[in-house]
């Protein structure tokens, strides 16, 4: 009989998942993924089951990393919540399996993994694509992903000013209440992004909220929201004029409304930039359209599990 799986809660995941260890592992894995034929990675596009009655979806994100001996899947629910709803829009559980015998070895909180690894990948995109001099960070959104991106970006980069905007101003004001550094709460998207060097969009928008005419030439946008084929955050002009990078071409062409509906061309995968096979011109306006990959969850989950085992 196989042993009972280890169960790790949100606090344990956060304690064990350090950026210093996570980021280089993510870079290595994404670079390997983008080499395709030699990667040893099997990762289908996320399978999504619609829950029409409750305006939600159930996603399944499996991956097998043969060379690393990692078999993993994430189960994630995400909902298009009403503005006054207090329920979380996203909830998740990550499962690690023994790839030889097939039993579950660990079950861990997936919300913490999703928040931290998503912000870490966005930060990798910024490291590669943002302007050489980047003084102003703008975050559009005020939920869990907004907070994780604020934490990661302000830890890795030095900005002179951080701005935030949310569709509901009271949510933006609540977001900045417990932050150590002062953050400017803006009244409009246009005010928030004007002159910003790095822009993070982590909203629940289903229609474009960010227009090309507001963007500083050469800015870098990490577009994290709008993970369905009919959802948008960025307008057509911005998507068509910017150099667009993705985590996975297959995922982007299947799931990203920003890419599908605008007809924008994908310039490259982030892994290809890491490998040096696709350029990263910092003087150009760039968009990293993040959809998330099971690979990223697996890397984070293995790191958490390995650290937990080392403490036993």
Coordinates of C-alpha atoms in Angstrom, one line a residue:
X1 CA 0.0 0.0 0.0
X2 CA 1.2 3.5 -0.8
X3 CA 1.7 6.0 2.0
X4 CA -0.9 8.7 2.7
X5 CA -0.1 11.9 0.8
X6 CA 1.4 14.8 2.6
X7 CA -1.1 17.7 2.9
X8 CA 0.3 21.2 3.0
X9 CA -1.8 24.2 3.7
X10 CA -1.5 27.8 2.4
X11 CA 0.8 29.0 5.2
X12 CA 3.2 26.1 4.7
X13 CA 3.3 26.6 1.0
X14 CA 4.1 30.3 1.4
X15 CA 6.8 29.5 4.0
X16 CA 8.5 27.0 1.8
X17 CA 8.2 28.7 -1.6
X18 CA 11.0 31.3 -1.8
X19 CA 11.5 33.5 -4.9
X20 CA 15.3 33.0 -4.7
X21 CA 14.8 29.3 -5.3
X22 CA 11.7 29.5 -7.5
X23 CA 12.8 32.0 -10.3
X24 CA 15.9 30.2 -11.6
X25 CA 13.9 26.9 -11.6
X26 CA 11.1 28.5 -13.6
X27 CA 13.5 30.0 -16.1
X28 CA 15.2 26.6 -16.6
X29 CA 11.9 24.8 -17.0
X30 CA 10.4 27.3 -19.4
X31 CA 13.5 27.4 -21.5
X32 CA 13.5 23.6 -21.7
X33 CA 9.7 23.6 -22.6
X34 CA 10.4 25.9 -25.5
X35 CA 12.9 23.5 -27.0
X36 CA 10.0 21.1 -27.5
X37 CA 11.5 18.0 -29.2
X38 CA 14.2 17.6 -26.6
X39 CA 12.4 18.9 -23.6
X40 CA 11.0 15.6 -22.2
X41 CA 8.0 17.6 -21.1
X42 CA 4.4 16.6 -21.9
X43 CA 1.9 19.3 -21.2
X44 CA -1.5 19.5 -22.9
X45 CA -3.4 22.8 -23.1
X46 CA -5.5 23.4 -20.0
X47 CA -8.8 21.5 -20.1
X48 CA -11.6 23.7 -19.0
X49 CA -15.1 22.7 -18.0
X50 CA -17.7 25.5 -18.0
X51 CA -20.1 25.9 -15.1
X52 CA -22.6 28.1 -16.8
X53 CA -25.2 28.2 -14.0
X54 CA -22.7 29.9 -11.6
X55 CA -20.5 31.8 -14.2
X56 CA -17.5 29.7 -13.5
X57 CA -15.0 27.2 -14.9
X58 CA -13.1 24.1 -13.7
X59 CA -9.7 23.8 -15.1
X60 CA -7.3 20.8 -15.2
X61 CA -3.6 21.5 -15.8
X62 CA -1.5 18.2 -15.9
X63 CA 2.1 17.9 -16.8
X64 CA 4.8 15.2 -16.9
X65 CA 8.4 16.2 -16.7
X66 CA 10.1 12.9 -17.5
X67 CA 13.7 14.0 -17.0
X68 CA 12.9 15.4 -13.5
X69 CA 10.6 12.6 -12.5
X70 CA 7.7 15.0 -11.8
X71 CA 4.1 14.1 -12.5
X72 CA 1.7 16.9 -11.4
X73 CA -1.7 18.4 -12.0
X74 CA -3.6 21.4 -10.7
X75 CA -7.3 21.6 -10.3
X76 CA -8.5 25.2 -10.4
X77 CA -11.9 26.9 -10.3
X78 CA -12.3 30.4 -11.5
X79 CA -15.4 32.6 -11.6
X80 CA -16.5 35.8 -13.1
X81 CA -17.8 37.3 -9.8
X82 CA -20.2 40.1 -9.4
X83 CA -18.6 43.3 -8.0
X84 CA -20.2 42.9 -4.5
X85 CA -19.4 39.2 -4.2
X86 CA -17.0 38.4 -1.3
X87 CA -16.2 34.8 -2.5
X88 CA -12.7 34.4 -4.1
X89 CA -12.7 34.3 -7.9
X90 CA -10.0 31.6 -8.0
X91 CA -9.4 28.5 -5.9
X92 CA -7.0 25.7 -6.6
X93 CA -5.4 22.5 -5.3
X94 CA -2.1 21.0 -6.7
X95 CA -1.4 17.3 -6.6
X96 CA 2.0 15.6 -7.0
X97 CA 2.1 12.0 -8.0
X98 CA 4.7 9.2 -7.9
X99 CA 5.3 8.9 -11.7
X100 CA 6.3 5.2 -11.4
X101 CA 3.5 3.9 -9.2
X102 CA 0.8 6.5 -9.8
X103 CA -0.2 7.3 -6.3
X104 CA -0.5 10.9 -4.9
X105 CA 2.5 11.9 -2.8
X106 CA 1.5 15.4 -1.9
X107 CA -1.6 17.6 -2.0
X108 CA -1.1 21.3 -1.4
X109 CA -2.8 24.7 -1.5
X110 CA -2.9 25.8 -5.1
X111 CA -3.9 29.4 -4.5
X112 CA -0.6 30.3 -2.9
X113 CA 1.3 28.4 -5.6
X114 CA -0.7 30.1 -8.4
X115 CA -0.2 33.6 -6.9
X116 CA 3.5 33.3 -6.3
X117 CA 4.5 31.4 -9.5
X118 CA 2.4 33.7 -11.7
X119 CA 4.0 36.9 -10.2
X120 CA 7.4 35.2 -10.5
X121 CA 6.9 34.5 -14.2
X122 CA 5.6 38.1 -14.8
X123 CA 8.8 39.3 -13.1
X124 CA 10.9 37.1 -15.4
X125 CA 9.2 38.7 -18.3
X126 CA 10.0 42.2 -16.9
X127 CA 13.6 41.3 -16.3
X128 CA 13.9 40.3 -20.0
X129 CA 11.7 42.9 -21.6
X130 CA 11.2 46.1 -19.5
X131 CA 12.9 49.3 -20.4
X132 CA 16.5 49.6 -19.2
X133 CA 15.4 52.5 -16.9
X134 CA 12.1 51.7 -15.3
X135 CA 11.0 54.1 -12.6
X136 CA 7.2 53.7 -12.5
X137 CA 5.2 50.5 -11.9
X138 CA 1.4 50.4 -12.5
X139 CA -0.9 47.6 -11.3
X140 CA -4.4 47.4 -12.7
X141 CA -6.4 45.3 -10.3
X142 CA -6.6 44.9 -6.5
X143 CA -7.1 41.2 -5.8
X144 CA -4.8 38.4 -4.8
X145 CA -2.8 38.5 -8.0
X146 CA -2.4 42.2 -7.6
X147 CA -0.9 41.8 -4.1
X148 CA 1.4 38.9 -5.2
X149 CA 2.7 41.0 -8.1
X150 CA 3.2 44.0 -5.9
X151 CA 5.2 41.9 -3.4
X152 CA 7.3 40.2 -6.1
X153 CA 8.0 43.2 -8.3
X154 CA 8.9 45.6 -5.4
X155 CA 11.2 42.9 -4.0
X156 CA 13.0 42.3 -7.2
X157 CA 13.0 45.8 -8.8
X158 CA 13.5 49.3 -7.5
X159 CA 10.7 51.7 -8.6
X160 CA 10.5 55.3 -7.7
X161 CA 6.7 55.2 -7.9
X162 CA 4.0 52.5 -7.7
X163 CA 0.4 53.2 -8.8
X164 CA -2.7 51.1 -8.5
X165 CA -6.1 51.3 -10.1
X166 CA -9.2 49.2 -9.5
X167 CA -12.7 49.3 -11.0
X168 CA -13.9 50.0 -7.4
X169 CA -11.8 52.7 -5.8
X170 CA -12.6 51.4 -2.3
X171 CA -11.0 48.1 -3.2
X172 CA -7.8 49.9 -4.4
X173 CA -7.7 51.9 -1.2
X174 CA -8.1 48.8 0.9
X175 CA -5.4 47.1 -1.2
X176 CA -2.8 49.8 -0.2
X177 CA -3.8 50.1 3.5
X178 CA -1.2 47.5 4.8
X179 CA 1.6 48.2 2.3
X180 CA 4.8 49.4 3.8
X181 CA 5.7 51.7 0.9
X182 CA 3.4 54.5 -0.3
X183 CA 1.3 53.7 -3.4
X184 CA -0.7 56.1 -5.5
X185 CA -4.3 55.2 -5.9
X186 CA -5.5 56.5 -9.4
X187 CA -9.0 57.4 -10.5
X188 CA -8.7 56.0 -14.0
X189 CA -6.8 53.5 -16.1
X190 CA -5.5 56.4 -18.2
X191 CA -4.1 58.2 -15.2
X192 CA -2.6 55.1 -13.8
X193 CA -0.7 54.0 -16.9
X194 CA 0.4 57.4 -18.2
X195 CA 4.2 57.4 -18.3
X196 CA 4.4 54.0 -16.6
X197 CA 7.4 51.9 -17.6
X198 CA 6.0 48.5 -16.3
X199 CA 2.3 47.8 -16.3
X200 CA 0.7 44.7 -14.7
X201 CA -3.0 43.9 -15.6
X202 CA -4.6 41.5 -13.1
X203 CA -8.2 42.3 -13.5
X204 CA -11.5 40.4 -14.0
X205 CA -12.2 42.4 -17.2
X206 CA -13.9 40.7 -20.1
X207 CA -13.7 43.7 -22.4
X208 CA -10.6 45.8 -23.1
X209 CA -9.7 48.4 -20.4
X210 CA -6.2 49.3 -21.6
X211 CA -5.8 51.4 -24.7
X212 CA -2.7 51.8 -26.9
X213 CA -2.9 55.6 -26.9
X214 CA -2.3 55.7 -23.2
X215 CA 0.9 53.6 -23.2
X216 CA 4.4 55.1 -23.1
X217 CA 6.4 53.9 -26.0
X218 CA 8.7 51.2 -24.9
X219 CA 6.6 50.2 -21.9
X220 CA 6.4 46.5 -20.8
X221 CA 2.9 45.1 -20.0
X222 CA 2.5 41.8 -18.1
X223 CA -1.1 40.9 -19.0
X224 CA -2.3 38.3 -16.5
X225 CA -6.1 38.5 -16.5
X226 CA -8.5 37.5 -19.3
X227 CA -7.8 33.8 -19.5
X228 CA -10.7 32.8 -21.7
X229 CA -11.0 33.0 -25.6
X230 CA -13.7 35.7 -25.3
X231 CA -12.2 37.8 -22.5
X232 CA -10.1 40.9 -23.1
X233 CA -7.9 43.3 -21.1
X234 CA -6.0 45.0 -23.9
X235 CA -7.3 46.7 -27.0
X236 CA -6.7 45.7 -30.6
X237 CA -4.3 48.5 -31.4
X238 CA -2.0 47.7 -28.5
X239 CA -2.0 44.0 -29.2
X240 CA -1.2 44.5 -32.9
X241 CA 1.5 47.2 -32.4
X242 CA 3.4 45.7 -29.5
X243 CA 5.7 42.7 -29.6
X244 CA 3.7 40.0 -28.0
X245 CA 5.3 37.2 -26.0
X246 CA 3.5 34.2 -24.4
X247 CA 4.3 31.4 -22.0
X248 CA 3.0 28.8 -24.5
X249 CA 1.9 29.4 -28.1
X250 CA -0.5 26.5 -28.0
X251 CA -2.1 27.8 -24.9
X252 CA -2.3 31.4 -26.2
X253 CA -3.9 30.4 -29.5
X254 CA -6.5 28.3 -27.6
X255 CA -7.3 30.5 -24.6
X256 CA -6.3 34.1 -24.9
X257 CA -9.0 36.4 -26.1
X258 CA -6.5 39.3 -26.2
X259 CA -4.6 37.4 -29.0
X260 CA -7.5 35.5 -30.7
X261 CA -9.9 38.4 -31.0
X262 CA -7.3 41.0 -31.9
X263 CA -5.6 38.9 -34.5
X264 CA -2.2 39.7 -32.9
X265 CA 0.8 37.7 -33.9
X266 CA 2.9 36.0 -31.3
X267 CA 6.5 37.2 -31.5
X268 CA 7.9 34.5 -29.2
X269 CA 7.6 32.4 -26.1
X270 CA 9.3 33.6 -22.9
X271 CA 11.3 30.3 -22.9
X272 CA 12.6 31.2 -26.4
X273 CA 13.9 34.6 -25.0
X274 CA 15.5 32.7 -22.1
X275 CA 17.1 30.4 -24.6
X276 CA 18.3 33.3 -26.8
X277 CA 16.5 32.1 -29.9
X278 CA 14.1 35.1 -29.9
X279 CA 15.3 38.7 -29.3
X280 CA 14.0 41.0 -26.5
X281 CA 14.4 44.6 -27.8
X282 CA 13.9 46.8 -24.7
X283 CA 13.2 49.9 -26.7
X284 CA 10.0 48.3 -28.1
X285 CA 6.6 48.2 -26.5
X286 CA 6.1 44.7 -25.3
X287 CA 3.3 42.5 -24.0
X288 CA 3.7 39.3 -22.1
X289 CA 0.4 37.5 -22.2
X290 CA 0.4 35.2 -19.3
X291 CA -2.0 32.3 -19.1
X292 CA -0.1 30.1 -16.8
X293 CA 1.1 26.5 -17.4
X294 CA 0.9 23.3 -15.4
X295 CA 4.7 23.2 -15.8
X296 CA 5.0 26.3 -13.6
X297 CA 2.8 24.8 -10.9
X298 CA 4.8 21.6 -11.0
X299 CA 8.1 23.4 -10.6
X300 CA 6.7 25.3 -7.6
X301 CA 5.1 22.2 -6.1
X302 CA 8.2 20.1 -6.4
X303 CA 10.3 22.9 -4.7
X304 CA 7.8 23.1 -1.8
X305 CA 7.7 19.3 -1.4
X306 CA 11.5 18.9 -1.6
X307 CA 11.9 21.6 1.1
X308 CA 9.3 20.0 3.3
X309 CA 11.0 16.6 3.0
X310 CA 14.4 18.1 3.9
X311 CA 12.9 19.4 7.2
X312 CA 11.6 16.0 8.2

